[in-house]
Amino acid sequence: MEALLRQSRAMCPFLNKTSPATLRSMSMSNSVKHTAPGGGAMSNLQIIARRCPVMGKALSVQSARIGNSALAGAFGGTRAYHAKVPKARLHTNAPNQAQAVDMPNVRREHAPFTPPMAQSATTAAAQHQPGMAPQPPKAAAFDYNGFYENELDKKHKDKSYRYFNNINRLAQEFPRAHMASPEERVTVWCSNDYLGMGRNPHVLNRMHETLDKYGAGAGGTRNISGHNQHAMDLESTVAKLHAKEAALVFSSCYVANDATLATLGSKFPNCVILSDSMNHASMIQGIRHSGAKKVVFKHNDVQDLENKLASLPADVPKIIAFESVYSMCGSIGPIEEICDLADKYGAITFLDEVHAVGMYGPNGAGVAEHLDYETYAKGRNTKGTVQDRIDIITGTLGKAYGCVGGYIAGSAKMVDTIRSLAPGFIFTTSLPPATMAGAKTAIEYQMSYQGDRRLQQLHTRAVREKLNDMDIPVLPNPSHIIPVLVGNAEVAKKASDLLLEKHQIYVQAINYPTVPVGQERLRITPTPGHIKEYRHHLCQALDSVWTELGIKRTSDWAREGGFIGVGVKDAQAVEPLWTDEQLGLKQFEEDLKAGQGALGALESVLEREHVQVRQAVAAAA
């Protein structure tokens, strides 16, 4: 030790002129202005040593090592499991025995922050300066903006990028709207407000009254402060609509589908969910979130569904998830046949009636009710009907009912299970009172009046017939939706733009992933407000756009052998779900016999129907 001290004094002027007693005193006295590498204050001897060109470098290296080890222990990583960091003494009597270490101060003291622009210029010099910690190599940060740009570029290249038009629907001029400027008027032909209930005076009056009395919002989630009479009344009305024991309202039917399938799929032991290949994204997402095994069956293919059900163990819980009306093609699910399979193989049924509620059935409960039309119309015993056999029905308040929100309906125990377990319900703010009051009014209105949906069906028939006569390719289906085939994403976008810019008609293009690539289309949805002048304008505009852009017509698809139902040789005619008898078209048949033709007969019926509707509205006012 004496030899080492003599050697150090020979090399270091400071040690040579300082006595051992002074060195000892300096090593034991601290400076509160300086932080040691592992935390706490530095001794006066350490402060002086940092000024030394030899000791300064050694101390910097050591401080960097200690600082990195401490940081690793504090913030995790591989080093945290190997660095020798003292254990925290969690049970102490004196409050000053356990002290937090200000780790950012360690970094500032030993590795001063350098602005990014100056780092490259100063790094090399800093590594050679006494008292400066060597800069660690800078890790390559993830290029977030580059990722965004790349993903958007892919959407632009495959022509699936989504554009949004500024469309402002006018309640008093339905189905008219204005664009950015109130003077830019357009006719909307793709709204899911199928019956125009978004402007119904009964609904608006009820919402105004509730808004003035109870305010804008619900105040929170249902379990905290958002449960009220409006929620209870709405759920009671929904349960009555579907002839079920109970119902539960969500912020949207996307959330209802996701929450219900995710909850049941995760809680049923070893659950298997069988899903139609064309199911909505909300159902697909719910199945993913459930973690349950998913089995996809071909769209509306009952035989494929049975084959898959038969391959599953009898004691495994099974959910068959499907829709009544598939909104992008207008097809109708084989509900009764699926119920038969569910009974045979011990499954429960989950039916999405989003695009059917308000539109079908004597009460507007959807396709499941419509399949037993006479039973429900005459108020007979509904036990054993198709709707009664469905275990879980989901629907929306945001389409045919013109408001917003979604729901499930079924047995009281099933509904209570979802209410108690589903995070999508428990942690979501309740719908505003005015919205729920308006939705309840809309449902009750449609339960008591069929005029709107009958008129909508007649308008759909008239448009479909006219487009078929003009060789415009309409995908055949029995529902209220008119999909017009384009077959190319870029052309579909051009057709939509041209209709809007040249003809003041708004019809949104439908591209991937909503529909498969090569099946792009325009989706037209007539409403009770699309009177003869609007229908004539639409058909002429579509004919003009098809000619201008050179889009394939039905005859062109037929020469290629047909495609997804368009131009198929000797194809069976698709009968609409609403029959002539259900629509009260006795006069239609008489006009047909008189030689008016289908379109002429329809127009005559529509004229009489509009007169009756105007008289009914005037009487209600």
Coordinates of C-alpha atoms in Angstrom, one line a residue:
M1 CA 0.0 0.0 0.0
E2 CA 2.8 2.4 0.9
A3 CA 4.6 1.6 -2.4
L4 CA 1.3 2.3 -4.3
L5 CA 0.9 5.6 -2.5
R6 CA 4.5 6.6 -3.3
Q7 CA 4.0 5.8 -7.0
S8 CA 0.7 7.7 -7.1
R9 CA 2.4 10.8 -5.5
A10 CA 5.2 10.7 -8.0
M11 CA 2.7 10.8 -10.9
C12 CA 0.0 13.1 -9.4
P13 CA 0.9 16.7 -8.2
F14 CA -2.3 16.9 -6.2
L15 CA -1.6 13.7 -4.2
N16 CA 2.1 14.7 -3.8
K17 CA 1.2 18.0 -2.0
T18 CA -1.9 16.7 0.0
S19 CA -1.5 14.9 3.3
P20 CA -3.2 11.6 4.0
A21 CA -5.4 13.2 6.7
T22 CA -6.7 15.8 4.3
L23 CA -7.4 13.1 1.7
R24 CA -9.3 11.1 4.3
S25 CA -11.3 14.1 5.4
M26 CA -12.2 15.0 1.8
S27 CA -13.3 11.4 1.0
M28 CA -15.7 11.5 4.0
S29 CA -17.3 14.9 3.3
N30 CA -20.1 15.2 0.7
S31 CA -21.4 17.8 -1.7
V32 CA -25.2 18.0 -2.0
K33 CA -24.8 19.8 -5.3
H34 CA -23.5 16.8 -7.1
T35 CA -25.0 13.3 -7.6
A36 CA -23.0 10.2 -7.4
P37 CA -23.4 7.6 -10.2
G38 CA -25.5 5.2 -8.1
G39 CA -27.5 7.9 -6.4
G40 CA -26.8 10.1 -3.3
A41 CA -24.2 12.9 -3.0
M42 CA -20.6 12.8 -4.3
S43 CA -17.6 13.2 -1.9
N44 CA -15.4 16.3 -2.3
L45 CA -12.5 14.0 -3.3
Q46 CA -14.6 12.6 -6.2
I47 CA -15.4 16.1 -7.3
I48 CA -11.7 17.0 -7.5
A49 CA -10.8 13.7 -9.1
R50 CA -13.2 14.4 -12.0
R51 CA -11.0 17.4 -12.9
C52 CA -7.9 15.2 -13.4
P53 CA -7.3 14.2 -17.0
V54 CA -6.5 10.6 -16.0
M55 CA -8.9 10.0 -13.1
G56 CA -11.7 12.0 -14.9
K57 CA -11.8 9.4 -17.7
A58 CA -11.8 6.5 -15.4
L59 CA -14.6 7.9 -13.3
S60 CA -16.7 8.7 -16.4
V61 CA -16.4 5.1 -17.6
Q62 CA -17.3 3.8 -14.2
S63 CA -20.2 6.1 -13.7
A64 CA -21.6 5.1 -17.1
R65 CA -21.4 1.4 -16.1
I66 CA -23.2 2.0 -12.8
G67 CA -25.8 4.3 -14.4
N68 CA -26.7 1.8 -17.1
S69 CA -27.0 -1.1 -14.5
A70 CA -29.2 1.0 -12.3
L71 CA -31.4 2.1 -15.2
A72 CA -31.7 -1.5 -16.4
G73 CA -32.8 -2.6 -12.9
A74 CA -35.3 0.2 -12.7
F75 CA -36.9 -0.1 -16.2
G76 CA -36.6 -3.8 -17.0
G77 CA -34.8 -5.6 -19.8
T78 CA -32.2 -8.3 -19.7
R79 CA -29.8 -6.3 -17.6
A80 CA -32.4 -6.1 -14.9
Y81 CA -32.1 -9.8 -14.2
H82 CA -28.2 -9.7 -13.9
A83 CA -27.2 -6.4 -12.6
K84 CA -26.3 -6.4 -8.9
V85 CA -28.8 -3.9 -7.6
P86 CA -29.4 -3.8 -3.9
K87 CA -32.7 -5.1 -2.8
A88 CA -35.3 -2.5 -1.7
R89 CA -36.0 -2.6 2.0
L90 CA -39.8 -2.5 1.9
H91 CA -40.4 -2.8 5.7
T92 CA -38.6 0.1 7.4
N93 CA -39.3 2.2 10.4
A94 CA -37.6 5.4 9.6
P95 CA -39.0 7.2 6.5
N96 CA -35.5 8.1 5.3
Q97 CA -34.2 4.6 5.0
A98 CA -35.7 4.0 1.6
Q99 CA -35.0 6.8 -0.9
A100 CA -36.0 7.2 -4.6
V101 CA -33.2 7.6 -7.0
D102 CA -33.6 10.4 -9.5
M103 CA -32.3 8.5 -12.5
P104 CA -32.7 11.3 -15.0
N105 CA -30.2 13.4 -12.9
V106 CA -27.7 10.6 -13.4
R107 CA -28.0 10.9 -17.1
R108 CA -27.9 14.7 -17.1
E109 CA -24.8 14.7 -14.8
H110 CA -22.7 12.2 -16.8
A111 CA -24.2 12.4 -20.3
P112 CA -25.4 15.9 -21.0
F113 CA -28.3 16.1 -23.5
T114 CA -27.3 17.2 -26.9
P115 CA -29.9 18.4 -29.4
P116 CA -30.4 15.8 -32.2
M117 CA -29.1 18.1 -34.9
A118 CA -25.8 18.6 -33.0
Q119 CA -25.3 15.0 -31.8
S120 CA -23.3 13.8 -34.8
A121 CA -21.0 16.7 -34.7
T122 CA -20.2 16.6 -31.0
T123 CA -20.2 12.8 -30.3
A124 CA -16.6 12.2 -31.3
A125 CA -15.3 15.2 -29.4
A126 CA -17.3 14.4 -26.3
Q127 CA -15.7 10.9 -26.1
H128 CA -12.2 12.4 -25.8
Q129 CA -13.1 15.2 -23.3
P130 CA -12.1 14.6 -19.7
G131 CA -15.1 14.1 -17.4
M132 CA -17.5 13.3 -20.3
A133 CA -19.2 9.9 -20.6
P134 CA -18.8 8.2 -23.9
Q135 CA -22.0 8.4 -26.0
P136 CA -23.7 5.0 -26.5
P137 CA -24.5 4.1 -30.2
K138 CA -27.8 5.5 -31.2
A139 CA -30.4 2.8 -31.8
A140 CA -32.4 3.1 -35.0
A141 CA -35.9 4.3 -34.0
F142 CA -39.0 2.9 -35.7
D143 CA -40.2 5.0 -38.6
Y144 CA -43.8 5.7 -37.6
N145 CA -44.5 8.2 -40.4
G146 CA -42.9 5.9 -42.9
F147 CA -45.2 3.1 -41.8
Y148 CA -48.3 5.3 -42.2
E149 CA -47.2 6.4 -45.6
N150 CA -46.5 2.9 -46.8
E151 CA -50.0 1.6 -45.6
L152 CA -51.8 4.5 -47.3
D153 CA -49.8 4.0 -50.5
K154 CA -50.9 0.4 -50.7
K155 CA -54.6 1.6 -50.3
H156 CA -54.0 4.2 -53.1
K157 CA -52.3 1.7 -55.4
D158 CA -55.1 -1.0 -55.2
K159 CA -57.7 1.7 -55.5
S160 CA -59.3 0.8 -52.1
Y161 CA -58.5 4.1 -50.4
R162 CA -61.7 5.5 -48.8
Y163 CA -62.8 9.0 -49.7
F164 CA -65.5 10.8 -47.7
N165 CA -67.9 13.3 -49.2
N166 CA -69.3 16.2 -47.3
I167 CA -73.0 15.2 -47.4
N168 CA -75.4 17.1 -45.1
R169 CA -78.9 15.6 -45.1
L170 CA -81.8 18.0 -45.0
A171 CA -84.5 16.8 -42.7
Q172 CA -87.2 18.9 -44.4
E173 CA -86.2 18.0 -47.9
F174 CA -85.5 14.2 -47.5
P175 CA -83.8 12.6 -49.5
R176 CA -82.1 15.8 -50.5
A177 CA -78.9 17.0 -49.0
H178 CA -76.3 19.8 -49.5
M179 CA -72.5 19.5 -49.8
A180 CA -70.0 21.9 -48.3
S181 CA -72.1 24.9 -49.5
P182 CA -75.8 24.9 -48.8
E183 CA -76.4 25.8 -52.4
E184 CA -74.8 22.6 -53.7
R185 CA -77.8 20.3 -53.5
V186 CA -77.7 16.6 -54.2
T187 CA -80.0 13.6 -54.0
V188 CA -78.8 10.8 -51.7
W189 CA -79.3 7.3 -53.0
C190 CA -77.2 5.2 -50.6
S191 CA -78.5 6.1 -47.1
N192 CA -79.2 3.3 -44.6
D193 CA -82.0 5.5 -43.2
Y194 CA -84.2 3.2 -45.3
L195 CA -87.5 4.6 -44.2
G196 CA -86.6 8.3 -43.6
M197 CA -87.2 7.9 -39.9
G198 CA -84.4 10.4 -39.2
R199 CA -86.8 13.2 -40.1
N200 CA -90.0 11.7 -38.8
P201 CA -91.9 14.4 -37.0
H202 CA -93.1 12.1 -34.2
V203 CA -89.5 11.0 -33.5
L204 CA -88.1 14.6 -33.7
N205 CA -90.8 16.0 -31.3
R206 CA -90.1 13.3 -28.8
M207 CA -86.4 13.9 -29.0
H208 CA -86.8 17.7 -28.6
E209 CA -89.0 17.2 -25.5
T210 CA -86.5 14.8 -23.9
L211 CA -83.5 16.9 -24.7
D212 CA -85.0 20.0 -23.1
K213 CA -86.0 18.1 -20.0
Y214 CA -83.1 15.7 -19.4
G215 CA -80.2 17.3 -21.2
A216 CA -77.6 16.2 -23.9
G217 CA -75.8 13.2 -22.3
A218 CA -76.6 10.3 -20.1
G219 CA -73.9 11.1 -17.5
G220 CA -71.8 7.9 -17.7
T221 CA -72.0 4.2 -18.0
R222 CA -75.1 2.3 -17.1
N223 CA -73.7 1.0 -13.9
I224 CA -72.5 4.4 -12.7
S225 CA -74.9 7.1 -13.7
G226 CA -76.3 6.3 -17.2
H227 CA -79.1 4.0 -16.2
N228 CA -82.5 5.6 -16.5
Q229 CA -86.1 5.2 -17.5
H230 CA -85.3 5.8 -21.1
A231 CA -83.0 2.8 -21.3
M232 CA -85.5 0.7 -19.5
D233 CA -88.4 1.7 -21.7
L234 CA -86.3 1.2 -24.9
E235 CA -85.2 -2.2 -23.9
S236 CA -88.8 -3.2 -23.0
T237 CA -89.9 -2.0 -26.4
V238 CA -87.2 -4.0 -28.2
A239 CA -88.0 -7.1 -26.3
K240 CA -91.7 -6.7 -27.2
L241 CA -90.8 -6.1 -30.9
H242 CA -88.9 -9.4 -31.1
A243 CA -91.3 -11.3 -28.7
K244 CA -88.4 -12.1 -26.4
E245 CA -88.0 -12.0 -22.6
A246 CA -85.4 -9.3 -22.5
A247 CA -83.2 -6.9 -24.5
L248 CA -80.0 -4.9 -23.9
V249 CA -79.1 -1.7 -25.6
F250 CA -75.5 -0.8 -26.7
S251 CA -73.9 2.2 -28.2
S252 CA -74.0 0.5 -31.7
C253 CA -74.8 -2.9 -33.1
Y254 CA -71.1 -3.2 -33.9
V255 CA -70.4 -3.1 -30.2
A256 CA -73.4 -5.4 -29.5
N257 CA -72.1 -8.1 -31.9
D258 CA -68.5 -7.8 -30.8
A259 CA -69.3 -7.8 -27.1
T260 CA -71.8 -10.6 -27.2
L261 CA -69.8 -13.1 -29.3
A262 CA -66.6 -12.3 -27.5
T263 CA -68.2 -12.8 -24.1
L264 CA -70.1 -16.0 -24.9
G265 CA -67.2 -17.4 -27.0
S266 CA -64.7 -16.9 -24.2
K267 CA -67.0 -18.1 -21.4
F268 CA -68.4 -21.2 -23.0
P269 CA -65.8 -24.0 -22.4
N270 CA -64.2 -25.1 -25.6
C271 CA -66.7 -23.1 -27.6
V272 CA -66.8 -23.3 -31.4
I273 CA -68.4 -20.5 -33.4
L274 CA -69.6 -21.3 -36.9
S275 CA -69.7 -18.1 -39.1
D276 CA -71.1 -17.4 -42.5
S277 CA -68.3 -16.4 -44.9
M278 CA -70.0 -13.1 -45.7
N279 CA -70.7 -12.0 -42.1
H280 CA -70.2 -8.4 -41.0
A281 CA -66.9 -7.2 -39.7
S282 CA -68.4 -6.7 -36.2
M283 CA -69.2 -10.4 -35.9
I284 CA -65.8 -11.4 -37.2
Q285 CA -64.1 -9.2 -34.7
G286 CA -66.2 -10.5 -31.9
I287 CA -65.2 -14.1 -32.8
R288 CA -61.5 -13.1 -32.8
H289 CA -61.8 -11.4 -29.4
S290 CA -63.5 -14.5 -28.0
G291 CA -60.5 -16.7 -28.6
A292 CA -62.9 -19.5 -29.5
K293 CA -62.4 -21.8 -32.4
K294 CA -63.9 -20.4 -35.5
V295 CA -65.3 -22.5 -38.4
V296 CA -66.4 -20.6 -41.5
F297 CA -69.1 -22.1 -43.7
K298 CA -69.9 -21.1 -47.3
H299 CA -72.3 -18.2 -47.7
N300 CA -75.9 -19.4 -47.2
D301 CA -74.8 -23.0 -47.8
V302 CA -76.8 -25.2 -45.4
Q303 CA -75.1 -28.4 -46.5
D304 CA -71.7 -27.0 -45.9
L305 CA -72.8 -25.8 -42.5
E306 CA -74.2 -29.3 -41.6
N307 CA -71.0 -31.0 -42.6
K308 CA -69.1 -28.8 -40.3
L309 CA -71.5 -29.2 -37.4
A310 CA -71.4 -33.0 -37.8
S311 CA -67.6 -33.0 -37.5
L312 CA -67.8 -31.4 -34.0
P313 CA -68.3 -33.3 -30.7
A314 CA -71.9 -33.3 -29.5
D315 CA -71.0 -32.0 -26.1
V316 CA -69.1 -28.9 -27.3
P317 CA -71.0 -25.6 -27.1
K318 CA -71.6 -24.2 -30.6
I319 CA -72.8 -20.8 -31.8
I320 CA -74.1 -20.4 -35.4
A321 CA -73.6 -16.7 -36.3
F322 CA -75.3 -15.4 -39.5
E323 CA -77.3 -12.5 -40.9
S324 CA -80.8 -12.1 -42.2
V325 CA -80.1 -9.5 -44.9
Y326 CA -76.5 -9.3 -46.2
S327 CA -76.2 -5.6 -46.9
M328 CA -73.7 -5.6 -49.8
C329 CA -75.4 -8.2 -52.0
G330 CA -79.0 -8.1 -50.6
S331 CA -79.2 -11.9 -50.2
I332 CA -81.3 -13.4 -47.4
G333 CA -80.1 -16.0 -44.9
P334 CA -81.8 -19.4 -44.7
I335 CA -83.0 -18.8 -41.2
E336 CA -85.4 -21.6 -40.8
E337 CA -83.0 -24.2 -42.2
I338 CA -80.2 -23.0 -39.8
C339 CA -82.6 -23.3 -36.9
D340 CA -83.3 -26.9 -37.9
L341 CA -79.5 -27.6 -37.9
A342 CA -79.1 -25.9 -34.5
D343 CA -81.7 -28.1 -33.0
K344 CA -80.2 -31.2 -34.6
Y345 CA -76.6 -30.6 -33.5
G346 CA -77.1 -28.8 -30.1
A347 CA -76.1 -25.3 -31.2
I348 CA -77.5 -21.9 -30.4
T349 CA -78.3 -19.3 -33.1
F350 CA -77.0 -15.8 -33.3
L351 CA -79.0 -13.8 -35.9
D352 CA -77.9 -10.3 -37.0
E353 CA -81.1 -8.5 -38.2
V354 CA -79.4 -5.1 -38.6
H355 CA -80.5 -4.4 -42.2
A356 CA -83.9 -6.0 -41.7
V357 CA -85.4 -4.5 -38.5
G358 CA -88.1 -1.9 -39.4
M359 CA -88.1 -3.3 -43.0
Y360 CA -89.8 -6.7 -42.8
G361 CA -92.6 -8.3 -40.9
P362 CA -96.0 -6.8 -40.0
N363 CA -94.4 -5.2 -36.9
G364 CA -91.0 -4.5 -38.5
A365 CA -89.1 -7.0 -36.4
G366 CA -87.1 -8.3 -39.4
V367 CA -86.9 -11.3 -41.7
A368 CA -87.4 -13.9 -39.0
E369 CA -90.8 -12.4 -38.2
H370 CA -91.6 -11.9 -41.9
L371 CA -91.3 -15.7 -42.5
D372 CA -94.4 -16.1 -40.3
Y373 CA -96.1 -13.0 -41.6
E374 CA -99.7 -14.0 -41.1
T375 CA -99.2 -15.4 -37.6
Y376 CA -97.7 -12.1 -36.4
A377 CA -100.1 -9.9 -38.4
K378 CA -103.1 -11.6 -36.8
G379 CA -101.6 -11.7 -33.3
R380 CA -101.7 -15.5 -33.0
N381 CA -99.7 -17.6 -30.7
T382 CA -96.1 -17.2 -31.8
K383 CA -94.6 -20.2 -30.0
G384 CA -92.5 -22.2 -32.4
T385 CA -92.3 -19.5 -35.1
V386 CA -88.9 -18.9 -36.7
Q387 CA -88.3 -15.8 -34.7
D388 CA -89.2 -17.6 -31.5
R389 CA -86.6 -20.3 -32.3
I390 CA -83.7 -17.8 -32.7
D391 CA -81.7 -17.7 -29.4
I392 CA -80.0 -14.3 -29.9
I393 CA -81.2 -11.5 -32.2
T394 CA -79.2 -8.4 -32.7
G395 CA -80.4 -5.2 -34.4
T396 CA -79.6 -1.5 -34.9
L397 CA -81.4 1.7 -34.1
G398 CA -79.3 3.6 -36.6
K399 CA -80.7 2.4 -40.0
A400 CA -84.4 1.9 -40.6
Y401 CA -85.2 3.5 -37.2
G402 CA -83.2 6.6 -38.1
C403 CA -81.4 7.1 -34.7
V404 CA -78.3 5.5 -33.3
G405 CA -77.4 2.5 -31.1
G406 CA -77.7 -1.3 -31.2
Y407 CA -79.2 -4.1 -29.1
I408 CA -79.5 -7.8 -28.4
A409 CA -82.7 -9.6 -27.6
G410 CA -83.2 -13.1 -26.2
S411 CA -83.8 -15.0 -22.9
A412 CA -83.6 -13.1 -19.7
K413 CA -80.7 -15.1 -18.4
M414 CA -78.7 -14.7 -21.6
V415 CA -79.2 -11.0 -21.6
D416 CA -78.3 -10.7 -17.9
T417 CA -75.2 -12.7 -18.5
I418 CA -74.0 -10.3 -21.2
R419 CA -75.0 -7.3 -19.1
S420 CA -72.9 -8.7 -16.2
L421 CA -69.8 -9.8 -18.1
A422 CA -69.4 -7.9 -21.4
P423 CA -66.8 -5.1 -21.2
G424 CA -68.2 -3.5 -24.3
F425 CA -71.4 -2.9 -22.3
I426 CA -70.1 -2.3 -18.8
F427 CA -67.4 0.3 -19.7
T428 CA -69.3 2.2 -22.4
T429 CA -71.1 5.5 -21.8
S430 CA -74.9 5.1 -22.1
L431 CA -76.8 6.5 -25.1
P432 CA -78.2 10.0 -24.4
P433 CA -81.8 10.1 -23.1
A434 CA -83.1 11.9 -26.2
T435 CA -81.6 9.3 -28.5
M436 CA -83.2 6.4 -26.6
A437 CA -86.5 8.2 -26.4
G438 CA -86.4 8.9 -30.2
A439 CA -85.5 5.3 -31.0
K440 CA -88.4 4.0 -28.8
T441 CA -90.8 6.2 -30.7
A442 CA -89.5 5.1 -34.1
I443 CA -89.9 1.4 -33.2
E444 CA -93.4 2.0 -31.9
Y445 CA -94.3 4.0 -35.0
Q446 CA -93.2 1.3 -37.3
M447 CA -94.9 -1.4 -35.2
S448 CA -98.2 0.4 -35.8
Y449 CA -97.7 1.6 -39.4
Q450 CA -96.6 -0.4 -42.5
G451 CA -96.9 2.4 -45.1
D452 CA -93.3 3.4 -45.1
R453 CA -91.8 -0.1 -45.7
R454 CA -94.5 -0.9 -48.3
L455 CA -93.7 2.2 -50.2
Q456 CA -89.9 1.5 -49.9
Q457 CA -90.5 -1.9 -51.4
L458 CA -92.5 -0.5 -54.3
H459 CA -89.8 2.1 -55.0
T460 CA -87.2 -0.7 -55.0
R461 CA -89.2 -2.7 -57.4
A462 CA -89.7 0.3 -59.8
V463 CA -85.9 1.2 -59.8
R464 CA -84.9 -2.5 -60.2
E465 CA -87.3 -3.0 -63.1
K466 CA -86.1 0.2 -64.9
L467 CA -82.4 -0.6 -64.6
N468 CA -83.0 -4.1 -65.9
D469 CA -84.8 -2.7 -68.9
M470 CA -81.8 -0.4 -69.5
D471 CA -79.3 -3.3 -69.4
I472 CA -77.7 -1.9 -66.2
P473 CA -76.2 -4.9 -64.3
V474 CA -78.2 -5.4 -61.0
L475 CA -77.2 -8.3 -58.7
P476 CA -80.5 -10.3 -58.3
N477 CA -81.8 -10.6 -54.7
P478 CA -85.1 -10.7 -52.8
S479 CA -84.4 -7.7 -50.5
H480 CA -84.7 -3.9 -50.5
I481 CA -81.1 -3.4 -51.6
I482 CA -80.0 -2.7 -55.3
P483 CA -76.3 -3.6 -55.8
V484 CA -75.2 -2.4 -59.3
L485 CA -72.1 -4.3 -60.5
V486 CA -69.1 -2.4 -61.8
G487 CA -66.3 -5.0 -61.3
N488 CA -63.3 -2.6 -60.9
A489 CA -62.4 -0.4 -57.9
E490 CA -61.0 2.5 -59.9
V491 CA -64.0 2.6 -62.3
A492 CA -66.4 2.3 -59.4
K493 CA -64.8 5.4 -57.8
K494 CA -65.0 7.3 -61.2
A495 CA -68.6 6.3 -61.6
S496 CA -69.5 7.6 -58.1
D497 CA -67.6 10.8 -58.7
L498 CA -69.2 11.4 -62.1
L499 CA -72.7 10.9 -60.6
L500 CA -72.0 13.4 -57.9
E501 CA -70.2 16.1 -60.0
K502 CA -72.2 15.9 -63.2
H503 CA -75.7 14.6 -62.1
Q504 CA -75.8 15.7 -58.4
I505 CA -76.5 12.2 -57.3
Y506 CA -74.7 10.7 -54.3
V507 CA -74.1 6.9 -54.5
Q508 CA -70.9 5.7 -52.7
A509 CA -68.7 3.2 -54.4
I510 CA -68.2 -0.1 -52.5
N511 CA -64.7 -1.6 -52.7
Y512 CA -62.5 -4.1 -50.9
P513 CA -62.5 -5.1 -48.1
T514 CA -66.2 -4.6 -47.9
V515 CA -66.6 -6.7 -51.0
P516 CA -64.1 -9.0 -52.8
V517 CA -61.7 -7.6 -55.4
G518 CA -63.4 -7.7 -58.8
Q519 CA -66.9 -7.4 -57.3
E520 CA -66.9 -3.6 -56.7
R521 CA -70.3 -2.0 -57.0
L522 CA -72.6 0.9 -56.4
R523 CA -75.1 0.2 -53.7
I524 CA -78.5 1.9 -54.2
T525 CA -81.1 2.0 -51.4
P526 CA -84.4 3.6 -52.4
T527 CA -86.6 5.1 -49.6
P528 CA -90.2 6.2 -49.4
G529 CA -89.0 9.7 -50.3
H530 CA -87.6 8.7 -53.7
I531 CA -90.6 9.7 -55.8
K532 CA -90.9 9.3 -59.6
E533 CA -88.9 12.3 -60.5
Y534 CA -85.9 11.2 -58.5
R535 CA -86.1 7.6 -59.8
H536 CA -86.2 8.8 -63.4
H537 CA -83.2 11.1 -62.8
L538 CA -81.2 8.3 -61.2
C539 CA -81.8 5.8 -64.0
Q540 CA -81.0 8.3 -66.7
A541 CA -77.8 9.3 -64.9
L542 CA -76.6 5.7 -64.5
D543 CA -77.2 5.0 -68.1
S544 CA -75.1 8.1 -69.1
V545 CA -72.3 7.2 -66.7
W546 CA -72.2 3.6 -67.9
T547 CA -71.9 4.8 -71.5
E548 CA -69.3 7.5 -70.7
L549 CA -67.0 5.2 -68.8
G550 CA -67.6 2.1 -70.9
I551 CA -68.7 0.0 -68.0
K552 CA -70.0 -3.5 -68.7
R553 CA -73.7 -4.0 -69.0
T554 CA -75.7 -7.1 -68.2
S555 CA -75.5 -8.2 -71.8
D556 CA -71.6 -7.9 -71.7
W557 CA -71.5 -10.1 -68.6
A558 CA -73.8 -12.6 -70.2
R559 CA -71.4 -12.9 -73.2
E560 CA -68.7 -13.9 -70.7
G561 CA -70.9 -16.6 -69.1
G562 CA -72.3 -14.4 -66.3
F563 CA -70.8 -13.3 -63.0
I564 CA -72.2 -13.5 -59.4
G565 CA -75.8 -13.7 -60.7
V566 CA -75.5 -11.1 -63.4
G567 CA -76.0 -12.3 -67.0
V568 CA -76.4 -15.9 -65.9
K569 CA -78.1 -17.9 -68.7
D570 CA -81.5 -19.5 -67.8
A571 CA -81.3 -18.1 -64.2
Q572 CA -84.3 -18.6 -62.1
A573 CA -86.2 -15.4 -61.3
V574 CA -85.6 -14.2 -57.7
E575 CA -88.9 -13.5 -56.0
P576 CA -89.0 -10.5 -53.6
L577 CA -89.4 -11.4 -49.9
W578 CA -92.4 -9.0 -49.8
T579 CA -95.1 -10.8 -51.8
D580 CA -97.7 -8.9 -53.9
E581 CA -100.4 -10.0 -51.5
Q582 CA -98.4 -8.7 -48.5
L583 CA -98.0 -5.4 -50.3
G584 CA -101.7 -5.2 -51.1
L585 CA -101.1 -5.2 -54.9
K586 CA -104.5 -6.3 -56.1
Q587 CA -104.7 -3.2 -58.2
F588 CA -101.2 -4.0 -59.6
E589 CA -102.5 -7.3 -60.9
E590 CA -105.5 -5.7 -62.5
D591 CA -103.3 -3.1 -64.2
L592 CA -101.0 -5.8 -65.5
K593 CA -104.0 -7.6 -67.0
A594 CA -105.1 -4.4 -68.6
G595 CA -101.8 -4.4 -70.5
Q596 CA -99.9 -1.6 -68.7
G597 CA -96.7 -3.6 -68.2
A598 CA -94.8 -4.1 -65.0
L599 CA -93.4 -0.5 -64.8
G600 CA -96.7 1.1 -65.8
A601 CA -98.6 -0.9 -63.3
L602 CA -96.1 -0.1 -60.5
E603 CA -96.2 3.6 -61.2
S604 CA -100.0 3.5 -61.0
V605 CA -99.8 1.8 -57.6
L606 CA -97.2 4.2 -56.4
E607 CA -99.3 7.2 -57.3
R608 CA -102.2 5.9 -55.3
E609 CA -99.9 4.9 -52.4
H610 CA -98.4 8.4 -52.3
V611 CA -101.8 9.9 -52.1
Q612 CA -102.7 7.6 -49.2
V613 CA -99.5 8.5 -47.4
R614 CA -100.0 12.2 -47.8
Q615 CA -103.5 11.8 -46.4
A616 CA -102.3 9.8 -43.4
V617 CA -99.6 12.4 -42.7
A618 CA -102.1 15.3 -42.9
A619 CA -104.5 13.5 -40.6
A620 CA -101.7 12.9 -38.1
A621 CA -100.7 16.6 -38.1

